[in-house]
PDB file of C-alpha atoms in Angstrom:
ATOM      1  CA  UNK L 173      45.782  30.925 236.383  1.00  0.00           C
ATOM      2  CA  UNK L 174      45.741  34.620 235.622  1.00  0.00           C
ATOM      3  CA  UNK L 175      42.758  36.055 233.478  1.00  0.00           C
ATOM      4  CA  UNK L 176      43.259  38.154 230.310  1.00  0.00           C
ATOM      5  CA  UNK L 177      43.001  41.897 230.689  1.00  0.00           C
ATOM      6  CA  UNK L 178      39.974  41.806 228.710  1.00  0.00           C
ATOM      7  CA  UNK L 179      38.082  38.766 230.303  1.00  0.00           C
ATOM      8  CA  UNK L 180      34.804  39.705 232.226  1.00  0.00           C
ATOM      9  CA  UNK L 181      34.806  43.038 230.695  1.00  0.00           C
ATOM     10  CA  UNK L 182      31.356  44.563 229.118  1.00  0.00           C
ATOM     11  CA  UNK L 183      33.319  45.546 225.855  1.00  0.00           C
ATOM     12  CA  UNK L 184      34.512  42.208 224.896  1.00  0.00           C
ATOM     13  CA  UNK L 185      31.378  40.502 224.708  1.00  0.00           C
ATOM     14  CA  UNK L 186      27.867  41.424 223.287  1.00  0.00           C
ATOM     15  CA  UNK L 187      25.005  39.120 222.702  1.00  0.00           C
ATOM     16  CA  UNK L 188      22.233  40.544 220.572  1.00  0.00           C
ATOM     17  CA  UNK L 189      19.461  37.951 221.496  1.00  0.00           C
ATOM     18  CA  UNK L 190      16.866  40.061 219.747  1.00  0.00           C
ATOM     19  CA  UNK L 191      18.486  39.966 216.231  1.00  0.00           C
ATOM     20  CA  UNK L 192      16.544  38.513 213.513  1.00  0.00           C
ATOM     21  CA  UNK L 193      19.439  36.259 212.574  1.00  0.00           C
ATOM     22  CA  UNK L 194      20.601  35.174 216.099  1.00  0.00           C
ATOM     23  CA  UNK L 195      22.338  33.050 216.207  1.00  0.00           C
ATOM     24  CA  UNK L 196      23.690  33.449 212.905  1.00  0.00           C
ATOM     25  CA  UNK L 197      25.607  30.152 212.898  1.00  0.00           C
ATOM     26  CA  UNK L 198      24.257  26.632 213.081  1.00  0.00           C
ATOM     27  CA  UNK L 199      25.140  24.856 216.117  1.00  0.00           C
ATOM     28  CA  UNK L 200      26.230  27.919 217.769  1.00  0.00           C
ATOM     29  CA  UNK L 201      25.595  27.820 221.648  1.00  0.00           C
ATOM     30  CA  UNK L 202      23.266  30.720 222.064  1.00  0.00           C
ATOM     31  CA  UNK L 203      24.454  31.323 225.801  1.00  0.00           C
ATOM     32  CA  UNK L 204      28.085  31.866 224.691  1.00  0.00           C
ATOM     33  CA  UNK L 205      27.705  33.660 221.449  1.00  0.00           C
ATOM     34  CA  UNK L 206      29.409  36.978 220.829  1.00  0.00           C
ATOM     35  CA  UNK L 207      27.865  39.283 218.227  1.00  0.00           C
ATOM     36  CA  UNK L 208      30.478  41.935 218.850  1.00  0.00           C
ATOM     37  CA  UNK L 209      32.257  40.771 215.599  1.00  0.00           C
ATOM     38  CA  UNK L 210      29.178  40.527 213.693  1.00  0.00           C
ATOM     39  CA  UNK L 211      31.032  41.156 210.652  1.00  0.00           C
ATOM     40  CA  UNK L 212      34.439  39.053 211.052  1.00  0.00           C
ATOM     41  CA  UNK L 213      37.471  41.592 210.978  1.00  0.00           C
ATOM     42  CA  UNK L 214      39.406  38.736 210.266  1.00  0.00           C
ATOM     43  CA  UNK L 215      37.736  37.954 206.521  1.00  0.00           C
ATOM     44  CA  UNK L 216      40.664  40.040 205.146  1.00  0.00           C
ATOM     45  CA  UNK L 217      43.325  37.956 206.357  1.00  0.00           C
ATOM     46  CA  UNK L 218      42.312  35.134 203.768  1.00  0.00           C
ATOM     47  CA  UNK L 219      43.788  31.864 204.935  1.00  0.00           C
ATOM     48  CA  UNK L 220      45.726  33.141 207.861  1.00  0.00           C
ATOM     49  CA  UNK L 221      42.378  34.319 209.746  1.00  0.00           C
ATOM     50  CA  UNK L 222      42.632  31.065 211.763  1.00  0.00           C
ATOM     51  CA  UNK L 223      38.853  30.187 211.447  1.00  0.00           C
ATOM     52  CA  UNK L 224      36.817  27.193 209.941  1.00  0.00           C
ATOM     53  CA  UNK L 225      36.171  28.386 206.448  1.00  0.00           C
ATOM     54  CA  UNK L 226      36.471  27.049 202.926  1.00  0.00           C
ATOM     55  CA  UNK L 227      36.457  28.693 199.596  1.00  0.00           C
ATOM     56  CA  UNK L 228      33.449  28.183 197.499  1.00  0.00           C
ATOM     57  CA  UNK L 229      33.199  27.425 193.885  1.00  0.00           C
ATOM     58  CA  UNK L 230      33.254  31.191 192.772  1.00  0.00           C
ATOM     59  CA  UNK L 231      36.517  31.597 194.890  1.00  0.00           C
ATOM     60  CA  UNK L 232      34.734  33.469 197.914  1.00  0.00           C
ATOM     61  CA  UNK L 233      35.750  32.823 201.349  1.00  0.00           C
ATOM     62  CA  UNK L 234      32.786  31.004 203.010  1.00  0.00           C
ATOM     63  CA  UNK L 235      32.771  31.366 206.834  1.00  0.00           C
ATOM     64  CA  UNK L 236      29.324  29.499 207.281  1.00  0.00           C
ATOM     65  CA  UNK L 237      30.818  27.006 209.647  1.00  0.00           C
ATOM     66  CA  UNK L 238      33.001  29.514 211.585  1.00  0.00           C
ATOM     67  CA  UNK L 239      32.462  30.301 215.068  1.00  0.00           C
ATOM     68  CA  UNK L 240      35.814  31.618 216.022  1.00  0.00           C
ATOM     69  CA  UNK L 241      34.867  35.452 216.356  1.00  0.00           C
ATOM     70  CA  UNK L 242      31.668  34.404 218.095  1.00  0.00           C
ATOM     71  CA  UNK L 243      33.068  32.878 220.802  1.00  0.00           C
ATOM     72  CA  UNK L 244      33.479  34.803 224.155  1.00  0.00           C
ATOM     73  CA  UNK L 245      36.906  33.384 224.671  1.00  0.00           C
ATOM     74  CA  UNK L 246      38.192  34.479 221.387  1.00  0.00           C
ATOM     75  CA  UNK L 247      37.983  38.240 221.949  1.00  0.00           C
ATOM     76  CA  UNK L 248      41.741  38.354 222.456  1.00  0.00           C
ATOM     77  CA  UNK L 249      42.561  36.112 219.575  1.00  0.00           C
ATOM     78  CA  UNK L 250      40.524  38.455 217.267  1.00  0.00           C
ATOM     79  CA  UNK L 251      41.945  41.775 218.501  1.00  0.00           C
ATOM     80  CA  UNK L 252      45.468  40.182 218.509  1.00  0.00           C
ATOM     81  CA  UNK L 253      45.285  39.928 214.804  1.00  0.00           C
ATOM     82  CA  UNK L 254      44.693  43.619 214.504  1.00  0.00           C
ATOM     83  CA  UNK L 255      48.349  44.250 213.736  1.00  0.00           C
ATOM     84  CA  UNK L 256      48.199  41.833 210.812  1.00  0.00           C
ATOM     85  CA  UNK L 257      45.266  43.619 209.474  1.00  0.00           C
ATOM     86  CA  UNK L 258      46.894  47.094 209.823  1.00  0.00           C
ATOM     87  CA  UNK L 259      49.906  45.580 207.951  1.00  0.00           C
ATOM     88  CA  UNK L 260      47.671  44.226 205.366  1.00  0.00           C
ATOM     89  CA  UNK L 261      46.097  47.504 204.557  1.00  0.00           C
ATOM     90  CA  UNK L 262      49.583  49.331 204.576  1.00  0.00           C
ATOM     91  CA  UNK L 263      51.024  46.842 202.101  1.00  0.00           C
ATOM     92  CA  UNK L 264      47.460  47.348 199.903  1.00  0.00           C
ATOM     93  CA  UNK L 265      48.219  51.322 200.172  1.00  0.00           C
ATOM     94  CA  UNK L 266      51.879  51.044 199.005  1.00  0.00           C
ATOM     95  CA  UNK L 267      50.957  48.807 196.140  1.00  0.00           C
ATOM     96  CA  UNK L 268      48.136  51.226 195.250  1.00  0.00           C
ATOM     97  CA  UNK L 269      50.487  53.987 195.294  1.00  0.00           C
ATOM     98  CA  UNK L 270      53.054  52.101 193.022  1.00  0.00           C
ATOM     99  CA  UNK L 271      50.113  51.506 190.544  1.00  0.00           C
ATOM    100  CA  UNK L 272      49.352  55.333 190.733  1.00  0.00           C
ATOM    101  CA  UNK L 273      52.769  56.391 189.778  1.00  0.00           C
TER     102      UNK L 273
END
């Protein structure tokens, strides 16, 4: 089986074991915990992020039980969603432009 281009590369994994919050998710494997996406870039995708989340009573997305961006193997999944994020931001800018006119 062929490896993904990013597997084994230093830029695709970073574990900050000296962080005061490490690991920041209960039950996470500290030996396979990627801190690279400390603040998940997929949060903005709402229910299309692919992670294990729920909306709390105030309507905010609660990702406490999600480890998707923190697993070494998911680097490609997260970066593969960047075009969706760019499209989302483009749509938001277009909506803003319409409101301003």
